């Protein structure tokens, strides 16, 4: 911020007076804050709307209007004929502790995904379907029954995952589709057993419909979830590449960034794996649940990094997330022996943790904006979307996606994608800075060579001048004697020999601008090496308000291109002409060189003849001319390439040279 200085009469120290600039700074801060608030609200609104749409249209609980009554359901034949899938959610007959061979004992009517989940042990679910009288091919898709199951259709065993028998219990689960032919009253019975997981039995609602409809739904699920996994996996690979390129800088942020992508990849990968094959409960489901909590942990850690939180404060803020991730791993890994009260406590802590994470990342995003941190707007968007997804999980507890994933996984995928975009922008910016640095370094080296050549010439001139001054008295004495003797012809002959020596010792001065002279002298030597005629007239004052660096870039690029071009021409036809003058507040530069080829011009851009892509030199000249509101024109024809530059400029003394 620019500060003015105010000196008081009684104080020898200067006191900065910032009142003049405080108002603009506050106004800028208000604009920035308003922009962030709008960005946060829009991002959160879009995220809430997207979650609401998913809840409405990609949810088994809102997509099913078929309800069983006392374990009996009458599927709508028109819906089945239209290829719809019916979700069997409500009022299953449930026999706790029973087996398929013995349904004695009490029964209850349970909703899938409701509060009446089966505790550890055995149980049987039964539902009767009243199908059309004509025989058709049907299918039922069962998703991840914990932790072993058998499926019976009209008391006939159709499928088995693991082994639910008490004496031969083997925990296995996954997505399984059972096809069968039936008509009229059809009974579906599912025997389950669990001694391995934190929740048991049929946790996810089965899908029922015609075989082709269920198969088509399964294929769509597979395609969409495969695409989500590929995105997450590709992001994980790119994150490793980005962070490896960043080196040790921001190591904590890089680890968190990789972990976010890895968590999303693990969560989506586990969902996909369960669709493709049967798996044991341990360690796969423990890893899947742990990925959700590590995702929350590392998104919170990333937001803390972005807002510049210290290590100690960051550890305190993310401690609940660490506890949640550790509790998830311990509870899931020891699910067979964890008491039900502990599982309920973990469930309550999980819900509170999601609300805490939403508040934490929102707060850190606000702070990153307040302290003007890098990626503040990206942090705001990440906080808005991920917080909205976490809160939507609390607002819509009865959400079971049909095709996509859980809200927090989708929010994590969006957050990781936004982080990837931010890091990609940084990489592009770094690449551009690298190019600028290389170009600047090249011109600095060129300028150093020019100055070195200019210094060499000046040094030679000084040596010659000293020798000439030392020998001057002898020459004067000789000329005086010749003059006294009236030997005019001898004097002329003597001067004819002496004058070329003086001319050879002279360093050419093309203008009053030393930077321009250094460039012109350097390329005069370069032109002599390629045996080109070099004709230069450059009348420019020293106090022109174009910097020496920019003057060197303009002349250096134009003359370098000219020397390179004429070196490819036949000897005797190599000509370079430079004209420059300052008049009427304008710097006019003309460079012409012999050229018999045809330049490669694409969409008005001259392509380089020495490397792939556009010519850097001409581009640099155009940028400088545009910076000052000037014009640049490059044309070729009649064996000549012509570059004309006009730049508005001023001098301290308003002096024109023409």
XYZ file of C-alpha atoms in Angstrom:
658
model
C 0.000 0.000 0.000
C 1.365 3.418 -0.914
C 2.052 5.650 2.097
C 2.586 9.377 2.309
C 4.927 10.904 4.930
C 3.896 13.685 7.302
C 6.560 15.487 9.381
C 5.542 17.171 12.607
C 7.326 20.216 13.958
C 8.075 18.748 17.366
C 9.135 15.317 16.245
C 12.239 14.559 14.247
C 10.799 11.232 13.063
C 8.599 10.838 10.037
C 5.177 9.410 10.724
C 3.432 7.383 7.998
C 0.070 8.834 7.114
C -2.083 6.054 5.724
C -5.414 7.824 5.928
C -5.372 8.668 2.247
C -5.068 5.040 1.190
C -7.025 3.373 4.000
C -10.397 3.967 2.381
C -9.466 2.377 -0.974
C -7.940 -0.583 0.882
C -11.081 -1.070 2.964
C -13.199 -0.752 -0.155
C -11.093 -3.419 -1.880
C -11.439 -5.693 1.164
C -15.217 -5.239 1.156
C -15.378 -6.087 -2.532
C -13.257 -9.176 -1.973
C -15.418 -10.258 0.976
C -18.620 -9.675 -0.992
C -17.260 -11.708 -3.887
C -16.342 -14.548 -1.520
C -19.755 -14.516 0.157
C -21.485 -14.673 -3.223
C -19.157 -17.482 -4.356
C -19.770 -19.426 -1.128
C -23.536 -19.028 -1.317
C -23.716 -19.991 -4.987
C -21.450 -23.028 -4.491
C -23.380 -24.155 -1.408
C -26.726 -23.632 -3.154
C -25.592 -25.663 -6.167
C -24.273 -28.429 -3.895
C -27.469 -28.552 -1.820
C -29.542 -28.565 -5.014
C -27.433 -31.360 -6.512
C -27.754 -33.424 -3.323
C -31.499 -32.751 -3.321
C -31.809 -33.923 -6.917
C -29.806 -37.058 -6.147
C -31.986 -37.690 -3.112
C -35.088 -37.312 -5.257
C -34.083 -39.119 -8.443
C -31.150 -41.387 -7.493
C -32.491 -42.818 -4.259
C -34.029 -46.221 -3.673
C -36.265 -44.832 -0.939
C -37.815 -42.103 -3.071
C -37.859 -44.178 -6.253
C -40.097 -46.898 -4.878
C -43.845 -46.493 -4.440
C -44.553 -50.217 -4.082
C -45.265 -51.161 -0.470
C -45.777 -54.600 0.986
C -48.543 -55.229 3.475
C -47.770 -57.874 6.086
C -45.030 -59.274 3.894
C -47.158 -59.428 0.707
C -46.673 -57.114 -2.256
C -48.632 -56.701 -5.489
C -46.158 -55.372 -8.098
C -47.672 -53.077 -10.735
C -47.702 -55.122 -13.953
C -47.625 -52.010 -16.115
C -44.450 -50.849 -14.383
C -42.828 -54.238 -14.826
C -43.775 -54.254 -18.522
C -42.336 -50.748 -18.899
C -38.965 -51.977 -17.656
C -39.115 -50.343 -14.238
C -37.356 -51.739 -11.197
C -39.188 -52.068 -7.874
C -37.259 -51.633 -4.628
C -38.301 -54.119 -1.978
C -37.965 -51.943 1.119
C -41.032 -52.059 3.318
C -42.586 -54.684 5.614
C -40.491 -57.746 5.118
C -41.357 -60.617 7.409
C -38.315 -60.997 9.629
C -37.638 -64.025 11.837
C -34.801 -63.274 14.293
C -32.609 -66.261 15.163
C -34.353 -68.501 12.641
C -33.011 -70.525 9.740
C -34.544 -71.464 6.395
C -35.398 -74.925 7.734
C -37.032 -73.662 10.918
C -39.128 -70.495 10.979
C -40.638 -71.235 14.363
C -40.531 -68.412 16.801
C -41.749 -64.872 16.669
C -41.623 -62.589 13.661
C -41.661 -58.839 13.074
C -42.249 -56.677 10.002
C -39.037 -54.790 9.188
C -38.133 -52.064 6.714
C -34.745 -52.386 4.983
C -32.389 -49.654 6.156
C -34.647 -48.730 9.065
C -33.961 -48.902 12.769
C -34.939 -52.612 13.021
C -31.572 -53.926 11.893
C -30.594 -57.420 12.839
C -28.017 -57.721 15.603
C -25.241 -60.305 15.408
C -26.639 -63.778 14.789
C -28.957 -65.492 12.301
C -32.233 -64.359 10.777
C -34.586 -64.925 7.843
C -36.308 -62.318 5.630
C -39.378 -63.337 3.681
C -41.641 -61.565 1.186
C -44.447 -62.872 -0.999
C -44.851 -61.434 -4.506
C -48.234 -61.607 -6.248
C -47.056 -61.751 -9.868
C -49.077 -61.991 -13.113
C -50.418 -65.450 -13.917
C -48.391 -65.859 -17.080
C -44.856 -67.092 -16.486
C -42.047 -64.549 -16.989
C -38.327 -64.253 -16.334
C -37.577 -62.090 -13.295
C -34.499 -61.084 -11.349
C -33.681 -59.792 -7.917
C -30.454 -57.881 -7.213
C -29.130 -58.208 -3.671
C -26.519 -55.723 -2.531
C -24.047 -56.632 0.189
C -25.981 -58.738 2.683
C -23.924 -58.864 5.883
C -22.235 -61.200 6.285
C -23.406 -64.450 4.637
C -26.650 -65.397 2.919
C -28.732 -67.936 1.028
C -31.514 -66.963 -1.376
C -34.550 -69.182 -1.856
C -37.273 -68.722 -4.486
C -40.351 -70.772 -3.640
C -38.216 -72.785 -1.191
C -35.670 -73.596 -3.916
C -32.074 -72.524 -3.220
C -31.014 -70.130 -5.989
C -27.846 -68.475 -4.687
C -25.458 -68.510 -1.759
C -22.761 -66.075 -0.586
C -20.491 -67.349 2.164
C -22.104 -69.799 4.530
C -24.717 -68.685 7.093
C -24.909 -72.069 8.842
C -23.961 -71.633 12.534
C -21.554 -74.564 12.515
C -19.933 -73.654 9.157
C -20.173 -69.842 9.264
C -18.110 -68.087 6.602
C -18.404 -64.348 6.062
C -18.560 -63.293 2.415
C -20.618 -60.620 0.704
C -21.043 -58.640 -2.490
C -23.596 -57.675 -5.126
C -25.444 -60.700 -6.495
C -28.185 -60.971 -9.113
C -30.572 -63.946 -8.928
C -32.574 -64.803 -12.061
C -35.660 -67.006 -11.959
C -38.913 -67.733 -13.770
C -42.164 -67.391 -11.856
C -45.858 -66.562 -12.009
C -48.636 -65.975 -9.492
C -47.739 -66.162 -5.814
C -43.954 -66.279 -5.463
C -42.083 -66.407 -2.179
C -38.643 -64.897 -1.703
C -36.781 -66.048 1.387
C -33.317 -64.798 2.350
C -31.441 -66.512 5.150
C -28.701 -64.338 6.674
C -26.044 -64.652 9.358
C -23.538 -62.187 10.801
C -20.798 -62.369 13.418
C -18.340 -60.040 11.664
C -19.672 -56.564 10.945
C -21.039 -53.477 12.717
C -24.491 -53.836 11.129
C -26.068 -57.062 9.975
C -28.560 -58.626 7.643
C -30.126 -56.853 4.663
C -28.874 -53.301 5.102
C -29.397 -52.291 1.451
C -32.753 -52.699 -0.292
C -32.973 -55.374 -3.037
C -34.151 -54.511 -6.545
C -36.831 -56.593 -8.284
C -38.029 -56.534 -11.888
C -37.895 -58.233 -15.242
C -34.510 -59.821 -15.911
C -33.627 -57.406 -18.718
C -34.595 -54.362 -16.597
C -32.500 -55.469 -13.618
C -29.583 -56.331 -15.911
C -29.770 -52.915 -17.624
C -29.820 -51.159 -14.242
C -26.801 -53.174 -13.114
C -24.886 -52.254 -16.291
C -25.622 -48.552 -15.779
C -24.457 -48.778 -12.186
C -21.269 -50.459 -13.295
C -20.521 -47.868 -15.985
C -21.157 -44.843 -13.747
C -19.239 -46.189 -10.766
C -16.374 -47.287 -12.993
C -16.221 -43.755 -14.409
C -16.141 -42.275 -10.892
C -13.356 -44.645 -9.893
C -11.338 -43.848 -13.020
C -11.660 -40.129 -12.303
C -10.522 -40.637 -8.728
C -7.666 -42.933 -9.754
C -6.477 -40.546 -12.478
C -6.630 -37.706 -9.969
C -4.567 -39.746 -7.502
C -1.881 -40.339 -10.120
C -1.846 -36.670 -11.144
C -1.668 -35.577 -7.503
C 1.446 -37.697 -7.011
C 3.006 -36.174 -10.138
C 2.122 -32.611 -9.073
C 3.403 -33.081 -5.546
C 6.578 -34.821 -6.714
C 7.233 -31.852 -8.996
C 6.683 -29.443 -6.100
C 9.490 -31.097 -4.134
C 9.719 -30.349 -0.426
C 7.797 -27.109 -0.644
C 4.451 -27.345 1.191
C 5.079 -30.979 2.105
C 2.157 -31.107 4.560
C -0.226 -29.734 1.932
C 1.049 -32.186 -0.661
C 0.491 -35.156 1.661
C -3.044 -33.989 2.424
C -3.741 -33.434 -1.252
C -2.597 -36.947 -2.178
C -4.556 -38.404 0.767
C -7.792 -36.691 -0.356
C -7.543 -38.241 -3.793
C -6.477 -41.595 -2.336
C -9.474 -41.599 0.042
C -11.923 -40.867 -2.765
C -10.215 -43.504 -4.904
C -10.422 -46.070 -2.096
C -14.105 -45.355 -1.362
C -15.201 -45.493 -5.006
C -12.903 -48.467 -5.655
C -14.422 -50.500 -2.817
C -17.939 -49.797 -4.096
C -16.895 -50.964 -7.553
C -15.084 -54.027 -6.194
C -18.189 -55.204 -4.308
C -20.143 -55.021 -7.574
C -17.612 -57.148 -9.422
C -16.756 -59.868 -6.927
C -17.499 -61.373 -3.546
C -15.164 -60.297 -0.756
C -14.503 -61.118 2.861
C -15.600 -58.606 5.464
C -12.108 -57.968 6.778
C -10.174 -55.962 5.820
C -12.148 -54.667 2.834
C -15.133 -53.109 4.576
C -12.948 -51.677 7.320
C -10.851 -49.986 4.622
C -13.981 -48.658 2.914
C -15.397 -47.110 6.098
C -11.968 -45.760 7.074
C -11.689 -44.029 3.680
C -14.779 -41.912 4.459
C -13.286 -40.650 7.714
C -9.800 -40.080 6.320
C -11.444 -38.097 3.517
C -13.026 -35.751 6.075
C -9.742 -35.579 8.000
C -7.567 -34.601 5.064
C -10.064 -32.164 3.526
C -10.077 -30.407 6.920
C -6.256 -30.568 7.024
C -6.025 -29.104 3.516
C -8.322 -26.211 4.403
C -6.168 -25.552 7.500
C -3.070 -25.521 5.292
C -4.688 -23.147 2.810
C -5.602 -20.647 5.528
C -2.092 -20.717 7.023
C -2.970 -22.383 10.331
C 0.038 -23.211 12.492
C 1.014 -26.816 13.111
C -0.162 -26.856 16.733
C -3.519 -25.211 16.010
C -3.989 -27.465 13.003
C -3.391 -30.518 15.201
C -5.983 -29.291 17.711
C -8.586 -28.498 15.039
C -8.223 -31.819 13.223
C -7.975 -33.912 16.411
C -11.713 -34.846 16.349
C -11.264 -36.062 12.774
C -8.255 -38.148 13.794
C -10.256 -39.614 16.675
C -13.150 -40.364 14.316
C -10.881 -42.128 11.807
C -9.187 -44.145 14.564
C -12.537 -45.047 16.149
C -13.890 -46.147 12.759
C -10.932 -48.471 12.173
C -11.073 -49.941 15.697
C -14.859 -50.376 15.685
C -14.953 -51.971 12.249
C -11.922 -54.200 12.784
C -13.283 -55.486 16.107
C -16.966 -55.442 15.095
C -17.572 -59.037 16.205
C -16.705 -58.221 19.824
C -17.703 -54.540 20.152
C -20.827 -54.131 22.333
C -23.922 -52.608 20.804
C -23.731 -49.576 23.117
C -20.254 -48.762 21.780
C -21.517 -49.011 18.204
C -24.361 -46.619 19.016
C -21.890 -44.197 20.607
C -19.708 -44.381 17.511
C -22.755 -43.710 15.301
C -23.653 -40.599 17.338
C -20.050 -39.386 17.247
C -19.982 -39.907 13.471
C -23.025 -37.674 12.965
C -21.589 -34.957 15.225
C -18.215 -35.216 13.464
C -19.750 -34.469 10.060
C -21.344 -31.301 11.433
C -18.042 -30.322 13.099
C -16.106 -30.848 9.841
C -18.596 -28.691 7.957
C -18.133 -25.867 10.484
C -14.330 -26.301 10.564
C -13.709 -26.159 6.824
C -16.116 -23.234 6.456
C -14.287 -21.333 9.201
C -10.857 -22.014 7.712
C -12.094 -20.926 4.292
C -13.288 -17.618 5.743
C -9.940 -17.127 7.461
C -8.006 -17.882 4.254
C -9.932 -15.064 2.606
C -9.334 -12.721 5.547
C -5.545 -13.234 5.513
C -5.455 -13.118 1.687
C -4.029 -16.603 1.281
C -3.309 -18.282 -2.027
C -6.237 -20.310 -3.404
C -8.657 -18.500 -1.064
C -11.505 -18.641 -3.588
C -10.841 -22.325 -4.300
C -10.921 -22.977 -0.543
C -14.240 -21.134 -0.318
C -15.743 -23.324 -3.059
C -14.359 -26.525 -1.520
C -15.727 -25.556 1.898
C -19.140 -24.701 0.483
C -19.546 -27.903 -1.547
C -18.044 -30.359 0.930
C -19.906 -28.820 3.868
C -23.155 -28.974 1.899
C -22.539 -32.650 1.147
C -21.804 -33.442 4.810
C -24.906 -31.580 5.983
C -27.037 -33.202 3.263
C -26.006 -36.560 4.659
C -27.541 -35.432 7.963
C -30.603 -33.844 6.343
C -31.363 -36.884 4.160
C -30.594 -39.933 6.327
C -32.705 -42.250 4.141
C -30.492 -41.959 1.091
C -29.207 -45.009 -0.736
C -27.859 -44.189 -4.187
C -28.887 -46.277 -7.153
C -26.174 -45.255 -9.605
C -23.794 -42.785 -7.981
C -22.099 -42.726 -4.547
C -22.704 -41.311 -1.098
C -22.836 -37.550 -0.660
C -19.456 -37.252 1.097
C -17.695 -39.264 -1.633
C -19.153 -37.030 -4.357
C -18.224 -33.945 -2.318
C -14.702 -35.290 -1.873
C -14.429 -35.981 -5.590
C -15.492 -32.414 -6.368
C -13.086 -31.008 -3.751
C -10.234 -33.091 -5.140
C -11.097 -32.004 -8.688
C -11.121 -28.349 -7.669
C -7.785 -28.810 -5.936
C -6.433 -30.447 -9.083
C -7.629 -27.464 -11.130
C -5.947 -25.061 -8.698
C -2.695 -27.004 -8.787
C -2.894 -27.280 -12.569
C -3.255 -23.506 -12.721
C -0.194 -23.189 -10.491
C 1.707 -25.579 -12.741
C 0.759 -23.573 -15.843
C 1.731 -20.360 -14.061
C 5.062 -21.890 -13.050
C 5.621 -23.044 -16.628
C 4.948 -19.560 -17.933
C 7.259 -18.042 -15.342
C 9.901 -20.571 -16.345
C 9.546 -19.536 -19.986
C 9.722 -15.865 -19.028
C 12.791 -16.549 -16.915
C 14.488 -18.468 -19.717
C 13.688 -15.731 -22.213
C 14.860 -13.019 -19.815
C 18.003 -15.005 -19.083
C 18.649 -15.373 -22.807
C 18.325 -11.649 -23.405
C 20.501 -10.863 -20.396
C 23.193 -13.148 -21.780
C 22.859 -11.510 -25.164
C 23.094 -8.078 -23.597
C 26.159 -9.157 -21.635
C 27.776 -10.335 -24.869
C 26.974 -7.007 -26.490
C 28.399 -5.043 -23.584
C 31.455 -7.289 -23.559
C 31.998 -6.634 -27.265
C 31.459 -2.903 -26.714
C 33.971 -2.948 -23.843
C 36.512 -4.825 -25.977
C 36.225 -2.208 -28.699
C 36.508 0.642 -26.229
C 39.575 -0.948 -24.658
C 41.211 -1.351 -28.060
C 40.324 2.242 -28.834
C 41.935 3.400 -25.591
C 45.135 1.477 -26.379
C 45.276 2.961 -29.840
C 44.532 6.444 -28.474
C 47.372 6.171 -25.975
C 49.750 5.053 -28.684
C 48.520 7.779 -31.015
C 48.913 10.425 -28.284
C 52.410 9.103 -27.510
C 53.411 9.265 -31.165
C 51.614 12.557 -31.848
C 54.613 14.759 -31.033
C 56.732 12.860 -33.571
C 54.062 13.245 -36.212
C 53.635 16.946 -35.440
C 57.391 17.523 -35.611
C 57.590 15.697 -38.936
C 54.628 17.618 -40.395
C 56.109 20.933 -39.167
C 59.414 20.246 -40.895
C 57.581 19.344 -44.101
C 55.497 22.504 -43.853
C 58.589 24.701 -43.275
C 60.191 23.160 -46.318
C 57.026 23.676 -48.371
C 56.576 19.966 -49.016
C 52.786 20.043 -49.447
C 52.577 16.814 -51.424
C 54.633 15.000 -48.822
C 52.290 16.253 -46.109
C 49.290 14.931 -48.050
C 50.945 11.559 -48.584
C 51.875 11.372 -44.900
C 48.276 12.129 -43.834
C 46.932 9.560 -46.303
C 48.888 6.920 -44.408
C 48.136 8.272 -40.913
C 44.375 8.966 -41.151
C 43.265 5.293 -41.780
C 45.040 4.328 -38.559
C 42.961 6.845 -36.635
C 39.785 5.658 -38.354
C 40.533 2.048 -37.442
C 40.863 3.000 -33.790
C 37.480 4.729 -33.681
C 34.546 2.982 -31.966
C 31.405 3.618 -34.008
C 28.799 5.766 -32.266
C 25.394 5.259 -33.830
C 23.307 7.296 -31.441
C 23.362 8.944 -28.038
C 21.719 5.857 -26.526
C 24.403 3.545 -25.122
C 22.139 0.493 -24.896
C 21.178 0.861 -28.550
C 24.825 1.366 -29.560
C 25.878 -1.826 -27.775
C 23.253 -3.868 -29.662
C 24.006 -2.264 -33.033
C 27.771 -2.755 -32.608
C 27.305 -6.381 -31.560
C 25.214 -7.243 -34.602
C 27.547 -5.282 -36.861
C 30.237 -7.788 -35.864
C 27.753 -10.643 -36.369
C 26.915 -9.303 -39.843
C 30.621 -9.113 -40.712
C 31.036 -12.779 -39.751
C 28.392 -13.815 -42.295
C 29.803 -11.331 -44.860
C 26.698 -9.153 -44.974
C 26.497 -5.443 -45.830
C 25.478 -3.629 -42.639
C 23.959 -0.164 -43.015
C 22.771 1.434 -39.782
C 21.560 4.924 -38.902
C 20.003 5.227 -35.456
C 19.367 8.754 -34.166
C 17.771 8.263 -30.734
C 18.316 10.465 -27.643
C 19.643 8.930 -24.393
C 16.763 10.054 -22.156
C 13.913 8.358 -24.011
C 11.377 6.823 -21.608
C 11.737 3.314 -23.034
C 13.890 1.215 -20.718
C 17.271 -0.041 -21.853
C 16.101 -3.627 -21.425
C 13.156 -3.106 -23.760
C 15.283 -1.214 -26.255
C 17.730 -4.129 -26.273
C 14.884 -6.643 -26.711
C 13.449 -4.742 -29.697
C 16.726 -4.125 -31.531
C 18.272 -7.461 -30.487
C 15.341 -9.521 -31.784
C 14.991 -7.606 -35.038
C 18.718 -7.630 -35.827
C 19.187 -11.244 -34.724
C 16.372 -12.343 -37.036
C 17.916 -10.285 -39.832
C 21.394 -11.826 -39.365
C 19.941 -15.350 -39.241
C 17.886 -14.692 -42.367
C 20.706 -13.214 -44.498
C 23.093 -16.018 -43.466
C 20.903 -18.332 -45.572
C 21.096 -16.053 -48.627
C 23.784 -16.349 -51.337
C 26.983 -14.381 -50.695
C 26.927 -10.967 -52.304
C 23.186 -10.597 -51.665
C 23.333 -10.341 -47.900
C 22.124 -6.888 -46.871
C 20.920 -5.565 -43.504
C 19.567 -2.056 -43.147
C 18.635 -0.356 -39.870
C 16.982 3.046 -39.538
C 15.812 4.614 -36.312
C 14.766 8.116 -35.301
C 12.750 9.920 -32.674
C 10.385 12.610 -33.886
C 7.060 14.118 -32.855
C 6.884 11.991 -29.705
C 7.347 8.731 -31.590
C 10.173 6.240 -31.825
C 10.329 4.901 -35.398
C 12.408 1.807 -36.177
C 12.842 0.137 -39.569
C 14.850 -3.056 -40.139
C 15.176 -4.542 -43.632
C 17.102 -7.597 -44.741
C 17.403 -9.518 -47.961
C 15.068 -12.511 -47.980
C 14.001 -14.653 -50.912
C 11.960 -17.294 -49.070
C 8.350 -17.332 -47.934
C 7.768 -16.816 -44.195
C 5.582 -19.358 -42.357
C 2.617 -17.326 -41.130
C -0.336 -19.023 -39.378
C -3.321 -16.935 -38.342
C -1.195 -13.785 -38.447
C 1.549 -15.332 -36.281
C 5.081 -15.792 -37.657
C 6.358 -19.291 -36.916
C 9.960 -19.846 -35.917
C 12.396 -21.312 -38.423
C 14.697 -22.648 -35.676
C 12.189 -24.486 -33.448
C 8.592 -25.689 -33.336
C 5.938 -23.100 -32.569
C 5.635 -19.347 -32.997
C 8.661 -17.089 -33.166
C 9.506 -15.761 -29.719
C 11.442 -12.714 -30.950
C 8.689 -11.180 -33.060
C 6.194 -11.946 -30.317
C 8.332 -10.116 -27.746
C 8.642 -7.074 -30.001
C 4.885 -6.973 -30.497
C 4.260 -7.253 -26.758
C 6.541 -4.279 -26.002
C 5.021 -2.186 -28.778
C 1.517 -2.995 -27.540
C 2.530 -2.146 -23.971
C 3.291 1.445 -25.000
C 0.281 1.689 -27.299
C 2.421 1.442 -30.411
C 2.257 -0.520 -33.655
C 4.350 -3.260 -35.207
C 4.200 -4.453 -38.798
C 6.110 -7.274 -40.486
C 5.948 -7.756 -44.244
C 7.943 -9.480 -46.976
C 8.148 -9.054 -50.723
C 10.482 -8.199 -53.588
C 13.300 -10.098 -51.888
C 13.126 -8.018 -48.706
C 11.762 -8.727 -45.232
C 10.703 -5.539 -43.505
C 9.965 -4.864 -39.823
C 8.451 -1.485 -38.899
C 7.928 -0.399 -35.293
C 6.244 2.770 -34.024
C 6.163 3.441 -30.276
C 4.869 6.631 -28.609
C 7.650 7.892 -26.339
C 8.914 11.010 -24.572
C 12.216 12.463 -23.492
C 13.110 14.560 -20.491
C 14.091 17.523 -22.671
C 11.385 16.906 -25.287
C 14.124 16.772 -27.900
C 13.454 15.401 -31.380
C 16.199 13.864 -33.465
C 15.566 13.276 -37.113
